[in-house]
Coordinates of C-alpha atoms in Angstrom, one line a residue:
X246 CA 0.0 0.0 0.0
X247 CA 3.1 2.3 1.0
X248 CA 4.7 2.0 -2.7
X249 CA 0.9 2.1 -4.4
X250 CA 0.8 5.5 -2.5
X251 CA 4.1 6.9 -3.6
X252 CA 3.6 5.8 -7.2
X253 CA 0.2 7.7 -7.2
X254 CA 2.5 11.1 -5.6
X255 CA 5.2 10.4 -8.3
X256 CA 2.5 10.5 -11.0
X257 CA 0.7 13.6 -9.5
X258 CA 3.6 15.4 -9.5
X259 CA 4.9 14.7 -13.0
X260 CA 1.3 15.7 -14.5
X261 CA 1.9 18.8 -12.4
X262 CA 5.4 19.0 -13.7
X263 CA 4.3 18.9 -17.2
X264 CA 1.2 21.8 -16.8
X265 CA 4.3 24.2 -15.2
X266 CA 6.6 23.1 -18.4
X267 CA 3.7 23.9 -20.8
X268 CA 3.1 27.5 -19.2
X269 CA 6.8 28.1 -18.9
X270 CA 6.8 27.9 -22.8
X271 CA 4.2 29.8 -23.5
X272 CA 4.6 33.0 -21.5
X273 CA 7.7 34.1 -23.7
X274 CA 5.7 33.6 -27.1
X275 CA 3.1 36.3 -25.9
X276 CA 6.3 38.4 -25.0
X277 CA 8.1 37.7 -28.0
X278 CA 4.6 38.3 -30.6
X279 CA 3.9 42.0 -28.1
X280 CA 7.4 43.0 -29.5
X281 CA 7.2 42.2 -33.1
X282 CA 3.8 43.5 -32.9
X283 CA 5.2 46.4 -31.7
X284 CA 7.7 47.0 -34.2
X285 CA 5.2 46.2 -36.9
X286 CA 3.1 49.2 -35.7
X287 CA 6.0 51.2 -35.3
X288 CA 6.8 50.4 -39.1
X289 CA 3.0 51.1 -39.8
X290 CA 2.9 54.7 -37.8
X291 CA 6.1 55.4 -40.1
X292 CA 4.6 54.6 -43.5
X293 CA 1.6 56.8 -42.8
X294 CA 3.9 59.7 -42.1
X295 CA 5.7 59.2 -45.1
X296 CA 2.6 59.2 -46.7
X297 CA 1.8 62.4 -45.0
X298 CA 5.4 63.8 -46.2
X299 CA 4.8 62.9 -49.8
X300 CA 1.6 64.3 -50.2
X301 CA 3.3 67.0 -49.2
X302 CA 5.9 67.2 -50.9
X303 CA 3.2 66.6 -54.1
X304 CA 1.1 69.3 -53.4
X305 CA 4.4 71.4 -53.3
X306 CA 6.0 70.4 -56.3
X307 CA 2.6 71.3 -58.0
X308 CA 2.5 75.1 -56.2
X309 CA 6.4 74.9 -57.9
X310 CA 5.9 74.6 -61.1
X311 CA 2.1 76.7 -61.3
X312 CA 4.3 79.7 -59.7
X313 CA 6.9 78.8 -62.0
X314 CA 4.5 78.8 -64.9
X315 CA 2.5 82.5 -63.6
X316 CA 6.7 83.7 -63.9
X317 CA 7.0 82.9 -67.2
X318 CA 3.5 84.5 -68.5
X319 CA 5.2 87.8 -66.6
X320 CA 7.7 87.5 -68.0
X321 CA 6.6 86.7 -71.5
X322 CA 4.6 89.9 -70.7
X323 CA 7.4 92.1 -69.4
X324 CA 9.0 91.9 -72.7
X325 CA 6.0 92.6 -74.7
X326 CA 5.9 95.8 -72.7
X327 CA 9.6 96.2 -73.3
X328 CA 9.4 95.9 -76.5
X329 CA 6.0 98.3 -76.9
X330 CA 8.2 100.8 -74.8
X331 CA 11.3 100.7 -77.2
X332 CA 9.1 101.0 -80.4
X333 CA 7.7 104.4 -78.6
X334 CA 10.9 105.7 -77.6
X335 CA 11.5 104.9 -81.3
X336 CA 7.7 106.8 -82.2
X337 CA 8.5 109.5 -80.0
X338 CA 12.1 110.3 -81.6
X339 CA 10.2 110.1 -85.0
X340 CA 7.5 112.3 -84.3
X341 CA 9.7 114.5 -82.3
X342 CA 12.4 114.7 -85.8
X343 CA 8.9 115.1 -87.9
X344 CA 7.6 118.1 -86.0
X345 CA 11.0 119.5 -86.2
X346 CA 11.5 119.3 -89.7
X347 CA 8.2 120.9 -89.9
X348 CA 8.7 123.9 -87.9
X349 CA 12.1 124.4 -90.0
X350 CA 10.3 124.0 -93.4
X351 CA 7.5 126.3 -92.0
X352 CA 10.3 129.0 -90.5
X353 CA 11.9 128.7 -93.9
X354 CA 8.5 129.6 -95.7
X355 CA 7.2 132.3 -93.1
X356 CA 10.9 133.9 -93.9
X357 CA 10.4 133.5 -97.2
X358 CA 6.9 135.1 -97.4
X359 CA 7.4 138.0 -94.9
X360 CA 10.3 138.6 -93.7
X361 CA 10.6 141.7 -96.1
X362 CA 7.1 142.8 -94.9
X363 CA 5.4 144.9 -97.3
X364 CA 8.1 144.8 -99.8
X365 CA 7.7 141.2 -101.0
X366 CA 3.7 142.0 -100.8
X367 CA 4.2 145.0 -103.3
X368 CA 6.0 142.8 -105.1
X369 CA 3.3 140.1 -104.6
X370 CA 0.8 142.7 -106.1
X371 CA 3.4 144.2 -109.0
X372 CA 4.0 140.4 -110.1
X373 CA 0.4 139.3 -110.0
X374 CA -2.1 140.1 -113.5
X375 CA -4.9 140.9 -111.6
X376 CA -6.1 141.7 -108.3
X377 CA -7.7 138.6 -107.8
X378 CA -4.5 136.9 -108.3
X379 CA -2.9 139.1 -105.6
X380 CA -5.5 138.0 -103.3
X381 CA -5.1 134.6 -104.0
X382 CA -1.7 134.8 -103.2
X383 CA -1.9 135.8 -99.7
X384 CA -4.6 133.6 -99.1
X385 CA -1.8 131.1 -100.2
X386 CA 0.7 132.0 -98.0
X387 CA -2.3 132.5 -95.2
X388 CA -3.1 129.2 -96.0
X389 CA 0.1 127.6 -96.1
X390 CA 0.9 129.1 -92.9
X391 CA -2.0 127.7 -91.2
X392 CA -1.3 124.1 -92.9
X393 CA 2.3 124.3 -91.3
X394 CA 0.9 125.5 -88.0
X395 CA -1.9 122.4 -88.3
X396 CA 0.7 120.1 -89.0
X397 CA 3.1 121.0 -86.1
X398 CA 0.1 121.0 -83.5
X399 CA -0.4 117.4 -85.0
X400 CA 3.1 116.3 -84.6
X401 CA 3.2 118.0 -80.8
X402 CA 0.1 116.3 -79.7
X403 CA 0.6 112.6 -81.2
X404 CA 4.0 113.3 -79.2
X405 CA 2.2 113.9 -76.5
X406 CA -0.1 110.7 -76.4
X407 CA 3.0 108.5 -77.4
X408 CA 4.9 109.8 -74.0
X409 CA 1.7 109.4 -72.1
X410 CA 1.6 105.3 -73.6
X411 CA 5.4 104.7 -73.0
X412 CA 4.5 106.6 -69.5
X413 CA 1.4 103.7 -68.7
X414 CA 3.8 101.1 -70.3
X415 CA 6.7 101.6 -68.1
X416 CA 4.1 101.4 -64.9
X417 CA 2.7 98.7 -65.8
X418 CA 6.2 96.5 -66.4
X419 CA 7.0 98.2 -63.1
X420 CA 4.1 96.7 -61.7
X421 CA 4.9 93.2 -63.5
X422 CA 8.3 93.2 -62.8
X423 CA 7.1 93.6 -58.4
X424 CA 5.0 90.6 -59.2
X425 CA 7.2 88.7 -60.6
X426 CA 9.7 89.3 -57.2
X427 CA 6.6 88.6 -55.1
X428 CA 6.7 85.2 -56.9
X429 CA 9.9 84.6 -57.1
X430 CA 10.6 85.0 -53.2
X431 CA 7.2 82.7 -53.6
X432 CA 9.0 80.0 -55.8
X433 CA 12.5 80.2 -53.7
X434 CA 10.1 79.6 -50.0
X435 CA 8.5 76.6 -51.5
X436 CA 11.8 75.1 -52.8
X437 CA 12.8 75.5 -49.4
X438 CA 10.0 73.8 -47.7
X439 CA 10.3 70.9 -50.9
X440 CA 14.1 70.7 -49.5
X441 CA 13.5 70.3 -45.9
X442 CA 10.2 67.5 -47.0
X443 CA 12.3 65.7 -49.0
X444 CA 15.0 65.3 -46.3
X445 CA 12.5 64.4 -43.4
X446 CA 11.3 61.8 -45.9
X447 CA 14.7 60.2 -46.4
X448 CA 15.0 60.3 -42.4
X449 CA 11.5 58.5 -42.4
X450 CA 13.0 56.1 -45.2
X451 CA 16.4 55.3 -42.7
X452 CA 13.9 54.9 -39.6
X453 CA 11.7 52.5 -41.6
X454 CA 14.5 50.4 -42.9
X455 CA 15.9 49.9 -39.0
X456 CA 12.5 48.8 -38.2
X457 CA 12.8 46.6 -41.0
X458 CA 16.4 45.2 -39.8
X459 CA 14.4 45.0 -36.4
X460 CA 12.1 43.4 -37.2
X461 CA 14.2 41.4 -39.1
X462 CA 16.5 40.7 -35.9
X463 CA 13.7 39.8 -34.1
X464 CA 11.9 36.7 -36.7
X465 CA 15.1 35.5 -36.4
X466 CA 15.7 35.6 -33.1
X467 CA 12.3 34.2 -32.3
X468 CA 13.3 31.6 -35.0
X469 CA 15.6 30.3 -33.1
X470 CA 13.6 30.6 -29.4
X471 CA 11.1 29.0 -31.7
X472 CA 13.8 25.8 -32.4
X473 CA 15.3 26.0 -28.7
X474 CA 11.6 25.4 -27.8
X475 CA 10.8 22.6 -29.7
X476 CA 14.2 21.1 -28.8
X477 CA 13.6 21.2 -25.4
X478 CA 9.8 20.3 -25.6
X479 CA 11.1 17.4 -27.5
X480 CA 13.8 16.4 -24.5
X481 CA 10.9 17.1 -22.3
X482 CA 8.6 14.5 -24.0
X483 CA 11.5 12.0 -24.2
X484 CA 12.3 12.8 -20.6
X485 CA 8.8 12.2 -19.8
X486 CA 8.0 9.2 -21.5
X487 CA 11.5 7.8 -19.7
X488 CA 10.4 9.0 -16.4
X489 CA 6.7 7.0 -17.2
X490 CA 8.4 3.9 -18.7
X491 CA 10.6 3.9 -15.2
X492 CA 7.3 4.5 -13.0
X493 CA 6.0 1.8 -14.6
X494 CA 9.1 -0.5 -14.3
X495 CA 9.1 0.6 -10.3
X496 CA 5.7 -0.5 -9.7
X497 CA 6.3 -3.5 -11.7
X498 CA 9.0 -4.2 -9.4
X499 CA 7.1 -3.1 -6.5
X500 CA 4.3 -5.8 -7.4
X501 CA 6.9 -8.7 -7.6
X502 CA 8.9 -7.5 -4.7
X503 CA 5.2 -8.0 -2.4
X504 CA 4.4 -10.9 -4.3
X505 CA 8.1 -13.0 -3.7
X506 CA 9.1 -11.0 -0.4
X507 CA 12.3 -10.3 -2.0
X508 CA 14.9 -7.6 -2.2
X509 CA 13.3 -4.2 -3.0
X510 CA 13.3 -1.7 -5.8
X511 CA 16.3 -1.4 -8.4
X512 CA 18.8 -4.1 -6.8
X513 CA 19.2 -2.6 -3.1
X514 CA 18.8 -4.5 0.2
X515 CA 16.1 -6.0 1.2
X516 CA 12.6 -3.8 2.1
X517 CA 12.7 -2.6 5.8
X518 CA 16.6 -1.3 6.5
X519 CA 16.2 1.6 8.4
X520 CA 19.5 2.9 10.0
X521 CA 18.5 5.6 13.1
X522 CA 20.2 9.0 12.8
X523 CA 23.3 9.0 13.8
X524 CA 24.0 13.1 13.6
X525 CA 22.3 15.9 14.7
X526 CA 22.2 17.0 11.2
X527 CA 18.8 17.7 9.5
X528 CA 18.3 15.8 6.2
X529 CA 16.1 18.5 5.0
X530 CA 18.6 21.0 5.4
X531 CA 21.2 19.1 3.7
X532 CA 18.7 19.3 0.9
X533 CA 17.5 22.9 1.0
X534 CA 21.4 23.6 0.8
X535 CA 22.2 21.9 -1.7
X536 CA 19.0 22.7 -4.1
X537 CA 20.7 26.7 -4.0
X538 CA 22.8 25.7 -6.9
X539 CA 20.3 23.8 -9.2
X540 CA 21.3 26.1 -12.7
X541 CA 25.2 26.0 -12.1
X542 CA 27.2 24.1 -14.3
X543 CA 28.1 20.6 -14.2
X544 CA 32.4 20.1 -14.5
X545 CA 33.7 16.6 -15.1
X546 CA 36.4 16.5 -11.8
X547 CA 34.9 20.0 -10.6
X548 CA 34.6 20.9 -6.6
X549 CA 32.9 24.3 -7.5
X550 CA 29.7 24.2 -6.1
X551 CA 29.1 27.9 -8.0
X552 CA 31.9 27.4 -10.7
X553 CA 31.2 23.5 -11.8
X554 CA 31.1 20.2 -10.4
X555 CA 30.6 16.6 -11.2
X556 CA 28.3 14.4 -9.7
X557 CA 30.4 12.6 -6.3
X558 CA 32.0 16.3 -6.2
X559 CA 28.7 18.0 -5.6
X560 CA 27.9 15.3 -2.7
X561 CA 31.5 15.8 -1.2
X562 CA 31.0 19.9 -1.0
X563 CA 27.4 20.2 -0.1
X564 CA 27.9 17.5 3.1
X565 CA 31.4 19.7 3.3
X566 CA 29.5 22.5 4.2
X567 CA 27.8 20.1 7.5
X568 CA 31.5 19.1 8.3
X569 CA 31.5 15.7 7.1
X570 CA 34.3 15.2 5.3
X571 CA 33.8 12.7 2.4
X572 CA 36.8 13.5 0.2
X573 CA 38.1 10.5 1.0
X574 CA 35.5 8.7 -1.3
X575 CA 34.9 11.1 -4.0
X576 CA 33.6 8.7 -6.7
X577 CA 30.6 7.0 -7.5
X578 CA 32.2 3.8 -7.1
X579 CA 33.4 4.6 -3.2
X580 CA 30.6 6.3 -2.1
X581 CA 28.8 3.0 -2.5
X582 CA 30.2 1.4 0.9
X583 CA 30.1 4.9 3.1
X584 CA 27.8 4.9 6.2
X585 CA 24.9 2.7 6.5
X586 CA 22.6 0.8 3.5
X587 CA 18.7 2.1 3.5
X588 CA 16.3 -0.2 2.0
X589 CA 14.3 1.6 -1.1
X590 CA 11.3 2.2 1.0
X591 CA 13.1 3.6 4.0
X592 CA 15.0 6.2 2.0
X593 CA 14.4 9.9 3.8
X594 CA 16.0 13.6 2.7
X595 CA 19.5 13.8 2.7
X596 CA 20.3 9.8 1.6
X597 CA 23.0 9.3 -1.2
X598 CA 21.4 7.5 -4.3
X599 CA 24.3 5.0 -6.0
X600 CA 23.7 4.1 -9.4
X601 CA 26.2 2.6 -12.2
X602 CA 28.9 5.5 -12.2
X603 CA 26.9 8.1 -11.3
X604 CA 25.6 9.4 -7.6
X605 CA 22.9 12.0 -6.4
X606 CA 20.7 12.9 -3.2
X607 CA 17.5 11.8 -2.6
X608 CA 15.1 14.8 -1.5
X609 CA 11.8 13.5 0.6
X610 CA 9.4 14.3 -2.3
X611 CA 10.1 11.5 -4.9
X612 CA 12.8 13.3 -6.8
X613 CA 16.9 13.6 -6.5
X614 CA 19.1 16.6 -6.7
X615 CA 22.3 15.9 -8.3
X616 CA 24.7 17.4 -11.0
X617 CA 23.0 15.5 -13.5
X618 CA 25.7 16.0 -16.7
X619 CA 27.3 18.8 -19.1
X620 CA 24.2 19.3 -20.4
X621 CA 21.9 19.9 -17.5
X622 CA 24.0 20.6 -14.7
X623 CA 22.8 20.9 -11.6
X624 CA 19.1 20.0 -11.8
X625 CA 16.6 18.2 -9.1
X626 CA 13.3 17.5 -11.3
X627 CA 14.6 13.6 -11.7
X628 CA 13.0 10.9 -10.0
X629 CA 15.2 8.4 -7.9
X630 CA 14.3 5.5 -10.6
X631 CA 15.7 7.1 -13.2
X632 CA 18.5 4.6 -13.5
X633 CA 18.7 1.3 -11.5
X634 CA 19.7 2.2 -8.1
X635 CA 22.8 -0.2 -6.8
X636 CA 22.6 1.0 -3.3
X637 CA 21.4 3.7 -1.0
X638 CA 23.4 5.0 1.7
X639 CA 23.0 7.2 4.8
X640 CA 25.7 9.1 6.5
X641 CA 23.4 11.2 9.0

C-alpha cells in the first residue's frame, strides 16, 4: 500500500510538472509576438507619415511649377511691354524729328513770305495780273501758314499721347516686374520647404529600414527561441515518456517484490533497513542547501559548487558544508560502501542514491538533486528511478 501511494505522488507530481513546463513555454511567445507586434506598428505609424510627407511634398511640387508657370507669363509679358516701350521711344524720336523738320520748313516759308514785310507784298501785287490773283496769293501763303501750323500741333500732340503710352507702359512693367519678385521669393520659400520634405522623408525612409532590420533581428531571433523550444519540448517528451516507462518499471517491481518477499526496488537490500540518525544534522537541510545551486554548471572533476562540479563532487561539498568530510571517497564507485545501507522504501531527505557510475541525493518528495551532466548541470526535477539504483546509503 506504501509503494501504491508513492507511485500515485510520483505520477501527480509529473502531471503537475508537465502543466508548469507547458506554461513556462508559452509566457515568452506572448512576449516575443507584443514586441514584433510592436515594431510592426511602429513600421505602420512610419509609412503613414511618409505618406503624409509625400503628399506633401506633391502638393508642393505642383504650387512649384504653377508659380513657376504665372513667372514665365510675366515675363513673357514684361518683354512685350519692353518691347512696346522701345518702339515708342523709337515713335517719339520720329514724331519729335517730324515736327521739327516741320517747324524748319514752316520757319523757312514764313521767312520767305514776310520777312521783307510789305516789300515782297508790293512785289506780290506788281507780279500778280490781276487783283484777284494778288488776293489769291496771300490767301496762299495765309493758308500755307496755317497748314504748317496744323501740322506742327499734330506732330506735338501725337508726341504727346506716345509719351503718355510709353509713361502707362513703363508702370505697368514696373508693376509686372514687383510681381514677378513677389513670386519669385514665392518659388524660392516653396523650394525651401520641398528641401527640408524631402529630407524628413529620407529620415522616415532610414527609420523604416531599421525597423525593417528589427524586425528582421527579431523573426530570427524568435526563429531560433522558436527551435530552442521545440528542442527542449522534445527532450521534455523524451524525458517524460523515460520517467513514465521507469514508473511503470518501479511499480512492476514493487508488485513482484510484495508478491516474492524479495529484495526491494532497483537491486538494493532488502525492504525494511532503516539505519537511526546518527548526527544531529537535518536531512532537510542538507537538501534545501544543496538545491541553492540547481542552474550551475556541471564540471567533469569540478569541486565548484558555483563554478562546476561533477556528480560525487557535488555530494563531497554540499555534506562539506555540514562538516562531514567525504573527500576521501569522491567517486561513484566509493561512495557506494560509506555509512549505512537504507532499503528503497526507507529512504528519507538527505540519503546518497548510487547508481552505475553516477551518484545523487535523494530529497523527501520522490525526486533527486544531483549534478545531473554537461548538459543539464545541476538539476533536481529527476526521480530516484531514473537509473537502476545499486545502493542507497545514509551518513546522518
Amino acid at each position: 500500500m506504501k509503494k501504491v501511494k508513492s507511485l500515485t505522488k510520483i505520477i501527480s507530481f509529473t502531471a503537475a510538472f508537465a502543466a508548469a513546463f507547458t506554461c513556462v513555454f508559452a509566457l515568452p511567445q506572448k512576449v516575443h509576438a507584443t514586441t514584433l507586434d510592436n515594431l510592426e506598428n511602429q513600421k505602420e505609424g512610419l509609412i503613414d507619415n511618409k505618406q503624409n510627407v509625400q503628399n506633401d511634398i506633391n502638393s508642393t511640387t505642383s504650387k512649384i511649377a504653377s508659380t513657376i508657370a504665372e513667372i514665365d507669363i510675366l515675363e513673357a509679358d514684361i518683354n512685350t511691354m519692353e518691347g512696346q516701350i522701345e518702339q515708342a521711344k523709337i515713335d517719339i524720336q520720329a514724331a519729335e524729328e517730324a515736327a521739327q523738320r516741320q517747324y524748319q520748313q514752316m520757319k523757312i516759308r514764313m521767312k520767305f513770305m514776310y520777312e521783307n514785310g510789305n516789300k515782297s507784298i508790293l512785289e506780290m501785287f506788281a507780279e500778280s495780273k490781276s487783283f484777284g490773283e494778288f488776293l489769291n496769293r496771300i490767301e496762299y501763303a495765309d493758308a500755307v501758314y496755317a497748314s504748317d501750323r496744323e501740322m506742327l500741333t499734330s506732330y506735338e500732340a501725337t508726341k504727346i499721347d506716345i509719351t503718355g503710352m510709353k509713361e502707362g507702359l513703363e508702370e505697368e512693367k514696373t508693376t509686372l516686374e514687383a510681381k514677378k519678385k513677389e513670386l519669385s521669393a514665392k518659388e524660392e520659400s516653396l523650394n525651401s520647404t520641398l528641401a527640408a520634405l524631402k529630407i524628413s522623408r529620407d529620415e522616415i525612409n532610414k527609420k523604416i529600414a531599421n525597423v525593417d532590420k528589427q524586425i528582421a533581428d527579431e523573426k530570427e531571433r524568435l526563429r531560433k527561441i522558436a527551435e530552442e523550444e521545440e528542442k527542449r519540448r522534445r527532450a521534455a517528451a523524451a524525458e517524460a515518456e523515460r520517467i513514465r516507462k521507469a514508473q511503470e518499471e518501479a511499480a512492476r517491481q514493487a508488485r513482484q517484490n510484495q508478491g516474492s518477499g524479495g529484495s526491494s526496488s532497483g537491486g538494493t537490500s532488502s525492504k525494511g533497513i532503516d539505519p537511526a540518525q546518527r548526527t544531529n544534522i537535518s536531512g532537510e537541510a542538507v537538501i534545501e542547501y544543496a538545491r541553492q545551486f540547481v542552474g550551475n554548471p556541471y564540471v567533469w572533476g569540478g569541486n565548484s559548487l558555483t563554478q562546476g562540479c561533477d556528480c560525487s563532487g557535488f555530494i563531497v561539498q554540499v555534506y562539506k558544508h555540514f562538516g562531514i568530510d567525504l573527500s576521501g571517497s569522491r567517486n561513484s564507485y566509493a561512495m557506494r560502501s560509506i555509512g549505512q545501507e537504507v532499503s528503497y522504501d526507507s529512504m528519507k531527505a538527505g540519503d546518497i542514491i548510487c547508481y552505475q557510475g553516477h551518484v545523487a541525493l535523494y530529497m523527501s518528495n520522490g525526486h533527486i538533486v544531483e549534478a545531473q551532466g554537461k548538459n543539464q548541470g545541476i538539476t533536481d526535477y529527476r526521480l530516484p528511478t531514473s537509473h537502476t539504483i545499486l545502493t542507497i546509503r545514509r551518513i546522518i
